Each structure stands twice: as structure tokens, then as C-alpha cells.
Short mmCIF file of C-alpha atoms in Angstrom, two decimals:
data_model
loop_
_atom_site.label_atom_id
_atom_site.label_comp_id
_atom_site.label_asym_id
_atom_site.label_seq_id
_atom_site.Cartn_x
_atom_site.Cartn_y
_atom_site.Cartn_z
CA MET A 458 0.00 0.00 0.00
CA ILE A 459 1.55 3.32 -1.13
CA PRO A 460 1.05 6.17 1.35
CA LYS A 461 -1.24 8.97 0.17
CA ASP A 462 1.41 11.72 0.19
CA GLN A 463 3.88 9.54 -1.75
CA GLU A 464 1.22 8.71 -4.36
CA ASN A 465 0.57 12.43 -4.95
CA LYS A 466 4.28 13.03 -5.49
CA ILE A 467 4.45 10.26 -8.09
CA VAL A 468 1.43 11.69 -9.97
CA LYS A 469 2.90 15.18 -9.97
CA ARG A 470 6.30 13.90 -11.14
CA SER A 471 4.65 12.01 -14.06
CA PHE A 472 3.25 15.21 -15.54
CA LYS A 473 6.56 17.08 -15.51
CA VAL A 474 7.81 17.90 -19.07
CA PRO A 475 11.59 17.76 -19.60
CA ARG A 476 13.16 21.07 -20.59
CA ARG A 477 14.70 19.65 -23.76
CA TYR A 478 11.21 18.90 -25.12
CA ILE A 479 10.21 22.50 -24.52
CA PHE A 480 13.35 23.60 -26.39
CA TYR A 481 12.59 21.25 -29.29
CA GLY A 482 9.03 22.53 -29.50
CA LEU A 483 10.13 26.17 -29.56
CA SER A 484 12.68 25.36 -32.29
CA VAL A 485 10.02 23.73 -34.47
CA LEU A 486 7.68 26.68 -33.96
CA TYR A 487 10.50 29.04 -34.95
CA LEU A 488 11.19 27.09 -38.15
CA ILE A 489 7.51 26.99 -39.09
CA GLY A 490 7.15 30.70 -38.38
CA ASP A 491 10.28 31.54 -40.36
CA ILE A 492 9.21 29.56 -43.45
CA TYR A 493 5.42 29.98 -43.54
CA TRP A 494 4.52 33.13 -41.59
CA PHE A 495 7.30 35.69 -41.39
CA ASP A 496 9.49 35.20 -44.51
CA GLY A 497 12.53 34.95 -42.28
CA PRO A 498 16.20 34.44 -43.20
CA LEU A 499 15.87 30.66 -43.55
CA LYS A 500 13.03 30.97 -46.06
CA SER A 501 14.99 33.58 -47.98
CA ARG A 502 17.98 31.24 -48.27
CA ILE A 503 15.76 28.35 -49.46
CA ASP A 504 14.07 30.59 -52.04
CA ASN A 505 17.42 31.80 -53.34
CA ARG A 506 18.72 28.26 -53.61
CA LEU A 507 15.63 27.12 -55.55
CA LYS A 508 15.95 30.16 -57.80
CA ASP A 509 19.59 29.31 -58.49
CA ASP A 510 18.59 25.71 -59.32
CA ARG A 511 15.95 26.98 -61.75
CA VAL A 512 18.48 29.27 -63.42
CA ASP A 513 20.97 26.40 -63.68
CA ALA A 514 18.30 24.14 -65.23
CA GLN A 515 17.37 26.83 -67.74
CA GLU A 516 21.00 27.41 -68.68
CA LEU A 517 21.49 23.66 -69.09
CA ALA A 518 18.41 23.41 -71.34
CA ILE A 519 19.73 26.19 -73.57
CA ARG A 520 23.28 24.83 -73.67
CA GLU A 521 22.17 21.25 -74.43
CA GLU A 522 19.21 22.35 -76.63
CA ILE A 523 16.78 20.37 -74.47
CA VAL A 524 13.13 20.72 -75.44
CA ALA A 525 11.67 18.49 -72.72
CA THR A 526 12.63 15.80 -70.21
CA VAL A 527 10.76 12.58 -69.49
CA ASN A 528 11.69 11.00 -66.18
CA ALA A 529 14.96 12.96 -66.46
CA HIS A 530 15.65 11.63 -69.99
CA PRO A 531 16.11 14.58 -72.38
CA ILE A 532 14.40 15.22 -75.70
CA ARG A 533 16.65 17.55 -77.66
CA ARG A 534 16.06 20.00 -80.45
CA TYR A 535 17.73 17.58 -82.87
CA ASP A 536 15.22 14.85 -81.95
CA LEU A 537 12.26 17.17 -82.49
CA ASP A 538 13.60 18.52 -85.80
CA ARG A 539 14.28 15.05 -87.19
CA ALA A 540 10.93 13.64 -86.06
CA THR A 541 9.14 16.65 -87.56
CA GLN A 542 10.89 16.10 -90.90
CA GLU A 543 9.89 12.44 -90.85
CA TYR A 544 6.26 13.32 -90.04
CA CYS A 545 6.13 15.79 -92.93
CA ARG A 546 7.73 13.32 -95.33
CA LYS A 547 5.20 10.60 -94.49
CA ASN A 548 2.29 12.99 -94.86
CA GLY A 549 3.45 14.75 -98.01
CA ILE A 550 3.92 18.11 -96.26
CA SER A 551 6.56 20.66 -97.23
CA MET A 552 7.40 22.92 -94.28
CA GLY A 553 8.33 25.73 -96.65
CA GLU A 554 4.82 25.78 -98.09
CA ILE A 555 2.75 25.98 -94.89
CA SER A 556 2.07 28.76 -92.41
CA ARG A 557 4.18 29.23 -89.29
CA SER A 558 1.19 28.50 -87.04
CA ARG A 559 0.59 25.16 -88.74
CA ALA A 560 4.29 24.32 -88.60
CA ASN A 561 4.29 24.98 -84.86
CA ALA A 562 1.14 22.89 -84.41
CA ILE A 563 2.90 20.01 -86.18
CA ARG A 564 5.95 20.41 -83.93
CA LEU A 565 3.76 20.27 -80.83
CA LEU A 566 2.03 17.15 -82.13
CA VAL A 567 5.38 15.51 -82.87
CA LEU A 568 6.77 16.52 -79.46
CA ASP A 569 3.82 14.89 -77.71
CA GLN A 570 4.50 11.69 -79.65
CA LEU A 571 8.19 11.85 -78.69
CA VAL A 572 7.16 12.12 -75.03
CA ILE A 573 4.93 9.05 -75.42
CA ASP A 574 7.73 7.17 -77.19
CA ARG A 575 10.16 7.94 -74.35
CA LEU A 576 7.63 6.79 -71.76
CA ILE A 577 7.06 3.51 -73.56
CA TRP A 578 10.82 3.09 -73.95
CA PHE A 579 11.27 3.78 -70.23
CA HIS A 580 8.71 1.18 -69.15
CA SER A 581 9.76 -1.45 -71.69
CA HIS A 582 13.36 -1.27 -70.39
CA HIS A 583 12.46 -1.22 -66.70
CA TYR A 584 9.84 -3.96 -67.03
CA PRO A 585 11.12 -5.85 -70.10
CA VAL A 586 9.35 -8.68 -71.89
CA LYS A 587 11.85 -11.41 -72.67
CA LEU A 588 12.32 -12.04 -76.38
CA SER A 589 14.54 -14.79 -77.70
CA GLU A 590 17.39 -14.01 -80.05
CA ASP A 591 15.60 -16.02 -82.76
CA GLU A 592 12.50 -13.81 -82.41
CA MET A 593 14.66 -10.69 -82.69
CA ASN A 594 16.50 -11.99 -85.75
CA ASP A 595 13.26 -13.04 -87.46
CA ALA A 596 11.83 -9.56 -86.93
CA LEU A 597 14.98 -7.95 -88.37
CA ILE A 598 14.85 -10.25 -91.40
CA ARG A 599 11.17 -9.39 -92.02
CA PHE A 600 12.03 -5.70 -91.95
CA ARG A 601 14.93 -6.09 -94.39
CA ARG A 602 12.73 -8.00 -96.81
CA GLY A 603 11.15 -4.65 -97.65
CA PHE A 604 14.35 -3.87 -99.58
CA HIS A 605 15.45 -5.50 -102.82
CA SER A 606 18.97 -6.23 -101.60
CA SER A 607 21.37 -5.68 -98.72
CA GLU A 608 23.09 -3.01 -100.78
CA GLU A 609 19.81 -1.08 -101.16
CA PHE A 610 19.15 -1.39 -97.40
CA GLU A 611 22.62 -0.05 -96.58
CA LYS A 612 22.24 2.78 -99.10
CA GLU A 613 18.86 3.89 -97.72
CA THR A 614 20.23 3.64 -94.17
CA SER A 615 23.19 5.82 -95.09
CA LEU A 616 20.95 8.42 -96.76
CA GLN A 617 19.04 8.74 -93.49
CA GLY A 618 22.30 9.42 -91.64
CA PHE A 619 22.38 6.09 -89.77
CA SER A 620 24.72 3.13 -89.64
CA VAL A 621 23.38 -0.39 -90.15
CA SER A 622 24.19 -1.32 -86.53
CA ARG A 623 22.33 1.75 -85.26
CA ILE A 624 19.27 0.83 -87.33
CA ASP A 625 19.40 -2.73 -85.96
CA ASN A 626 19.59 -1.41 -82.38
CA PHE A 627 16.71 0.96 -83.08
CA LEU A 628 14.61 -1.88 -84.46
CA ARG A 629 15.42 -4.10 -81.48
CA ASN A 630 14.21 -1.34 -79.17
CA GLN A 631 11.04 -1.02 -81.25
CA PHE A 632 10.37 -4.76 -80.99
CA MET A 633 10.89 -4.70 -77.22
CA GLN A 634 8.51 -1.76 -76.86
CA ARG A 635 5.89 -3.44 -79.04
CA ALA A 636 6.20 -6.65 -76.99
CA TRP A 637 5.80 -4.69 -73.73
CA ILE A 638 2.66 -2.96 -75.05
CA GLU A 639 1.15 -6.26 -76.20
CA LYS A 640 1.92 -7.94 -72.89
CA THR A 641 0.43 -5.03 -70.93
CA LEU A 642 -2.73 -4.85 -73.03
CA GLU A 643 -3.40 -8.52 -73.79
CA LYS A 644 -6.01 -9.05 -71.06
CA HIS A 645 -7.90 -5.92 -72.14
CA ILE A 646 -8.35 -6.82 -75.82
CA VAL A 647 -9.88 -10.31 -75.66
CA VAL A 648 -12.75 -10.68 -78.15
CA SER A 649 -15.50 -13.23 -77.46
CA GLU A 650 -17.58 -15.11 -80.04
CA GLU A 651 -20.72 -13.51 -78.59
CA GLU A 652 -19.30 -10.06 -79.33
CA ILE A 653 -18.57 -11.05 -82.93
CA LYS A 654 -22.07 -12.42 -83.52
CA ALA A 655 -23.68 -9.39 -81.89
CA ARG A 656 -21.68 -7.02 -84.08
CA TYR A 657 -22.60 -8.96 -87.22
CA GLU A 658 -26.32 -8.75 -86.36
CA SER A 659 -26.36 -5.12 -85.23
CA ASP A 660 -24.05 -3.47 -87.76
CA ILE A 661 -25.65 -3.56 -91.21
CA PHE A 662 -22.58 -2.01 -92.82
CA ILE A 663 -20.01 -4.47 -91.54
CA SER A 664 -21.64 -7.39 -93.37
CA MET A 665 -21.44 -5.56 -96.68
CA MET A 666 -18.29 -6.22 -98.65
CA PRO A 667 -17.27 -2.86 -100.17
CA GLU A 668 -16.22 -2.40 -103.75
CA ARG A 669 -12.68 -3.67 -104.26
CA VAL A 670 -10.24 -3.01 -107.04
CA ASN A 671 -7.13 -5.01 -107.90
CA LEU A 672 -4.42 -2.79 -109.37
CA ARG A 673 -0.77 -1.94 -109.76
CA HIS A 674 0.84 1.44 -110.14
CA ILE A 675 3.96 3.40 -110.98
CA PHE A 676 4.56 6.19 -108.49
CA LEU A 677 6.82 9.26 -108.63
CA ALA A 678 7.05 11.44 -105.51
CA THR A 679 6.82 15.23 -105.76
CA LEU A 680 7.97 16.15 -102.26
CA ASP A 681 11.21 18.14 -102.39
CA GLN A 682 11.41 17.54 -106.16
CA ASP A 683 11.31 19.89 -109.15
CA PRO A 684 7.64 19.66 -110.28
CA GLU A 685 8.46 20.14 -113.96
CA GLN A 686 11.11 17.44 -113.95
CA VAL A 687 8.78 14.97 -112.23
CA PHE A 688 6.04 15.77 -114.75
CA GLU A 689 8.41 15.19 -117.67
CA ARG A 690 9.56 11.86 -116.22
CA VAL A 691 6.04 10.53 -115.67
CA GLN A 692 5.01 11.57 -119.18
CA SER A 693 8.06 9.80 -120.62
CA ILE A 694 7.15 6.61 -118.74
CA TYR A 695 3.54 6.80 -119.98
CA ILE A 696 4.69 7.14 -123.61
CA LYS A 697 6.84 4.01 -123.23
CA LEU A 698 3.84 2.12 -121.82
CA LYS A 699 1.73 3.20 -124.81
CA GLU A 700 4.47 1.92 -127.08
CA GLY A 701 4.09 -1.53 -125.55
CA GLN A 702 6.68 -1.59 -122.76
CA SER A 703 5.86 -4.04 -119.93
CA PHE A 704 4.09 -2.39 -116.98
CA ASP A 705 5.87 -4.74 -114.54
CA GLU A 706 9.30 -3.87 -115.91
CA MET A 707 8.59 -0.13 -115.97
CA ALA A 708 7.32 -0.24 -112.37
CA MET A 709 10.39 -2.13 -111.16
CA LYS A 710 12.67 0.31 -112.98
CA PHE A 711 11.04 3.68 -112.31
CA SER A 712 8.47 3.48 -109.47
CA GLU A 713 9.45 5.14 -106.20
CA ASP A 714 7.02 3.11 -104.07
CA SER A 715 9.49 0.81 -102.31
CA ARG A 716 6.70 -1.45 -101.01
CA SER A 717 5.39 -2.42 -104.46
CA LYS A 718 8.05 -1.65 -107.08
CA HIS A 719 9.81 -5.02 -106.75
CA GLU A 720 6.45 -6.73 -107.32
CA GLY A 721 5.87 -4.89 -110.56
CA GLY A 722 3.88 -2.17 -108.81
CA ASP A 723 1.27 -4.67 -107.49
CA LEU A 724 -0.89 -3.16 -104.73
CA GLY A 725 -3.29 -6.12 -104.48
CA TRP A 726 -6.97 -5.64 -103.67
CA LEU A 727 -7.83 -2.19 -102.31
CA THR A 728 -10.99 -0.57 -100.97
CA ARG A 729 -11.83 3.12 -100.77
CA GLU A 730 -11.18 3.14 -97.02
CA ARG A 731 -7.59 1.94 -97.41
CA VAL A 732 -6.25 4.62 -99.73
CA PRO A 733 -6.34 8.44 -99.99
CA LYS A 734 -9.61 9.81 -101.39
CA ASP A 735 -7.99 11.67 -104.29
CA PHE A 736 -6.28 8.44 -105.37
CA TYR A 737 -9.40 6.22 -105.25
CA ASP A 738 -11.58 8.82 -106.95
CA LYS A 739 -9.31 8.59 -109.98
CA VAL A 740 -9.00 4.79 -109.83
CA SER A 741 -12.77 4.27 -109.66
CA ASN A 742 -13.14 5.76 -113.16
CA ILE A 743 -10.58 3.49 -114.84
CA MET A 744 -11.99 0.52 -116.76
CA ILE A 745 -10.81 -3.03 -116.06
CA GLY A 746 -7.69 -3.87 -118.07
CA LYS A 747 -6.92 -0.23 -118.88
CA ILE A 748 -3.86 1.85 -117.98
CA SER A 749 -4.61 5.36 -116.79
CA THR A 750 -3.04 8.54 -118.03
CA PRO A 751 -0.71 10.04 -115.41
CA PHE A 752 -2.61 11.76 -112.60
CA LYS A 753 -1.44 13.74 -109.59
CA THR A 754 -2.43 13.33 -105.92
CA SER A 755 -1.20 14.98 -102.74
CA LEU A 756 1.67 12.46 -102.62
CA GLY A 757 2.85 12.56 -106.22
CA TRP A 758 2.20 11.28 -109.75
CA HIS A 759 0.63 7.89 -110.50
CA ILE A 760 0.10 5.67 -113.52
CA VAL A 761 -2.38 2.90 -112.66
CA HIS A 762 -3.24 -0.40 -114.32
CA VAL A 763 -6.63 -1.74 -113.13
CA ILE A 764 -6.55 -5.56 -113.21
CA ASP A 765 -10.01 -6.37 -111.81
CA ARG A 766 -12.89 -4.92 -109.82
CA ILE A 767 -15.62 -6.46 -107.60
CA GLY A 768 -18.75 -4.56 -106.58
CA SER A 769 -20.18 -4.43 -103.04
CA SER A 770 -22.10 -7.51 -101.79
CA LYS A 771 -23.61 -9.11 -98.66
CA ALA A 772 -21.14 -11.39 -96.85
CA SER A 773 -21.78 -14.40 -94.60
CA LEU A 774 -20.57 -14.43 -91.01
CA ASP A 775 -18.09 -17.20 -91.77
CA LEU A 776 -16.55 -15.14 -94.55
CA ILE A 777 -16.01 -12.01 -92.46
CA TYR A 778 -15.64 -13.61 -89.01
CA ASP A 779 -11.92 -12.81 -88.84
CA GLU A 780 -12.51 -9.30 -90.14
CA ILE A 781 -15.12 -8.56 -87.44
CA HIS A 782 -12.79 -10.05 -84.82
CA ALA A 783 -9.98 -7.77 -86.02
CA THR A 784 -12.31 -4.74 -86.03
CA ILE A 785 -13.44 -5.25 -82.44
CA GLU A 786 -9.91 -6.05 -81.32
CA THR A 787 -8.65 -2.85 -82.96
CA GLU A 788 -11.34 -0.79 -81.21
CA LYS A 789 -10.50 -2.34 -77.85
CA ARG A 790 -6.80 -1.88 -78.49
CA GLN A 791 -7.26 1.81 -79.28
CA VAL A 792 -9.18 2.39 -76.04
CA ALA A 793 -6.65 0.37 -74.05
CA VAL A 794 -3.65 2.17 -75.59
CA GLU A 795 -5.17 5.59 -74.83
CA ALA A 796 -5.85 4.51 -71.24
CA LEU A 797 -2.31 3.13 -70.90
CA ILE A 798 -0.75 6.32 -72.26
CA ASN A 799 -2.83 8.52 -69.97
CA HIS A 800 -1.87 6.34 -67.01
CA ILE A 801 1.88 6.34 -67.62
CA LYS A 802 1.76 10.08 -68.38
CA SER A 803 0.05 10.75 -65.04
CA LYS A 804 2.80 8.85 -63.22
CA ALA A 805 5.72 10.35 -65.12
CA LYS A 806 7.81 13.43 -64.46
CA ILE A 807 7.48 15.41 -67.69
CA ARG A 808 9.09 18.83 -67.95
CA TYR A 809 8.89 21.20 -70.91
CA THR A 810 11.71 23.74 -71.02
CA GLY A 811 9.97 26.16 -73.39
CA GLN A 812 13.13 26.26 -75.51
CA PHE A 813 13.49 25.41 -79.24
CA THR A 814 9.89 24.20 -79.61
CA TRP A 815 8.54 27.02 -81.72
CA ILE A 816 9.52 28.35 -85.11
CA GLU A 817 9.93 32.09 -84.60
#
């Protein structure tokens, strides 16, 4: 039994706060007051240090010509310029012939795609999907088959300013990124048989086979070329065709469409949806077995030989089952890719320097 007076002493002693805790508390209050309430000397030093860091980052961006960083990986002016040139080349756009506002809009679009590419690269290397060496080599061989010979591949590579080894490394990275995307999305793009049947029944247009035309062509590009010289060349080719020269041989010799020239210009069966409107509008007026006069589209000059044509017709489910499957899968893939991009963007540290983006 503890005496009453001793119990009171123990209770009083238990509520006594050590002096060091009081000192610690006052120090914390001082720091909070300095930084958040009074703009004291400590806050001034922190602000100056942050300002110096911002100045250093800006100077670095200018010195290294950095347009943006993605998780600390830089995108430089050179990357943006080259990607913009490639975008314009693929879309038949000449930067010298468009307004400055449109040119800047294109650069912003390309920059956004570069950011997405870096994010996908980042994730595919940090969470890689294992690919065998045989898979890699098969993919490289399939790519090179788009060229007539190794010499042509090396020549085209050199014209683009790359070495063969650099192209191979680039393609390997592309395959790894594609494999990572497929692995990430695979559970979101499963298509059931019920979905296919429902789409066939509900979509009256999908069961209609559109008009198709089987053709081959000779193509001469006009981008960055002298228009008069291109016109003279295409007219010369057309005259030789009228004189009885083989279309296949002329296509293999003169066509600038690398995908079809080695096949005698054969484009296979095409529908209106698969080709530019200005091209199909011309093709639709050419009779079966006839060779067109040269005509110009947004991409360049064409001479077309129409081999056959099939009108639109109702198709059975069995006939277009795979096509409906591919359509639904593509729709799901598009939604899944957009969701994936938005997700990885929201988690990434993306910084735009404001330098070298615009054409002044």
C-alpha cells in the first residue's frame, strides 16, 4: 500500500515535461514561423537556392538544346527537328509551303509523340518482356525483306544518316517496346464469339463487302522535287507504256514506291477506305484492263493499271468472321492504348523547357 502523500508526489512527477522537449518545440515553432509566416532568413535562403537551381536548369536546357525531359531523360532539339521532318515526309507536307502556325502545331504534335515514345521506352526497359534471339532476328529479317537487296538497305540507311548497326539497335528497341505494349494490353483486348455475332447482327454495314479493285501502279514522288522534272519523267514513262513496254518492268525500274516496285507495282486488292480519297476517286473511273493517263495526288504522280474490280455484296458471317474479330480487337486496343498512355503520363515526371519548340 503506497502512502497517500507519496502517491501524490508520483502523480505530480509524471506530468513534468523535460526542458529539452520544450526547447525542441520552440525550435520547431520558430522554423515553421520563419518559413510559412514571417518570410525569415531561412526561407529567404531556401528561395534563393531554388531560384539558383531553376536558373541552372534553364541554362542547361539552352546549352544542351533540351526541349523536354521525361523521367529525367532529355528530348533535344535535334530529336524534335528530325521527327518533324519524318512526319512531314510521311504525310506529303513541305514545311516551306505551310504557315508558321501550322508548322508549330505540327511540332507540338510531334513533341507529344516523342514524349509518349520515351515513356514507352522507359517502361519497356524497366519492365522488359523477354524475347529470344531467334525472335529478334526473325523480326529484323522481315524488316529487311522490304528492300530488294542488302546493298539497297545499306544505301537507304546511309541516306538517313544512320549506320546499319544503329538501325538494328533501333529496331530491337522497337520490338521490345511493341512486346511490352502487347503484354500489358493482352487481357484488355480479348474478343468473345458472342461479341462477334452481336456485331454482325447489329451493324448492317459491316456485313457488306465494299467495292474492291485489284491494281498496280507506278509512283513518282513530288515532295522536295522539281515539279516540272517529275512531270516530264512521268510523261516519258507513260509514252513508253503506250508503245508496248511491260508495266511490270517499268514499275520495277522507275516506281518510287518501295513497297510495291519489286512486285511490278502490285498493290493487291484495295478498298476506298484503305487509300487516300484523291487516289481512289481517280482509280474508280478506270476501266478493267486499262492503264490510266498520269494523274497527280497529294503524294505525287501515278500511272495505274486496273486488273479487276468487284462490286459491293452481302457477306456471310463465316466469310467475315476474322474481319469482325480484327475490327473489335482494334477498337479495344485503341481504347486500351489511350488509357495506358494517360496512365503512364500521369505517373511520369514530364518537364517542358519552353526552348526550341517554336519556329519564330
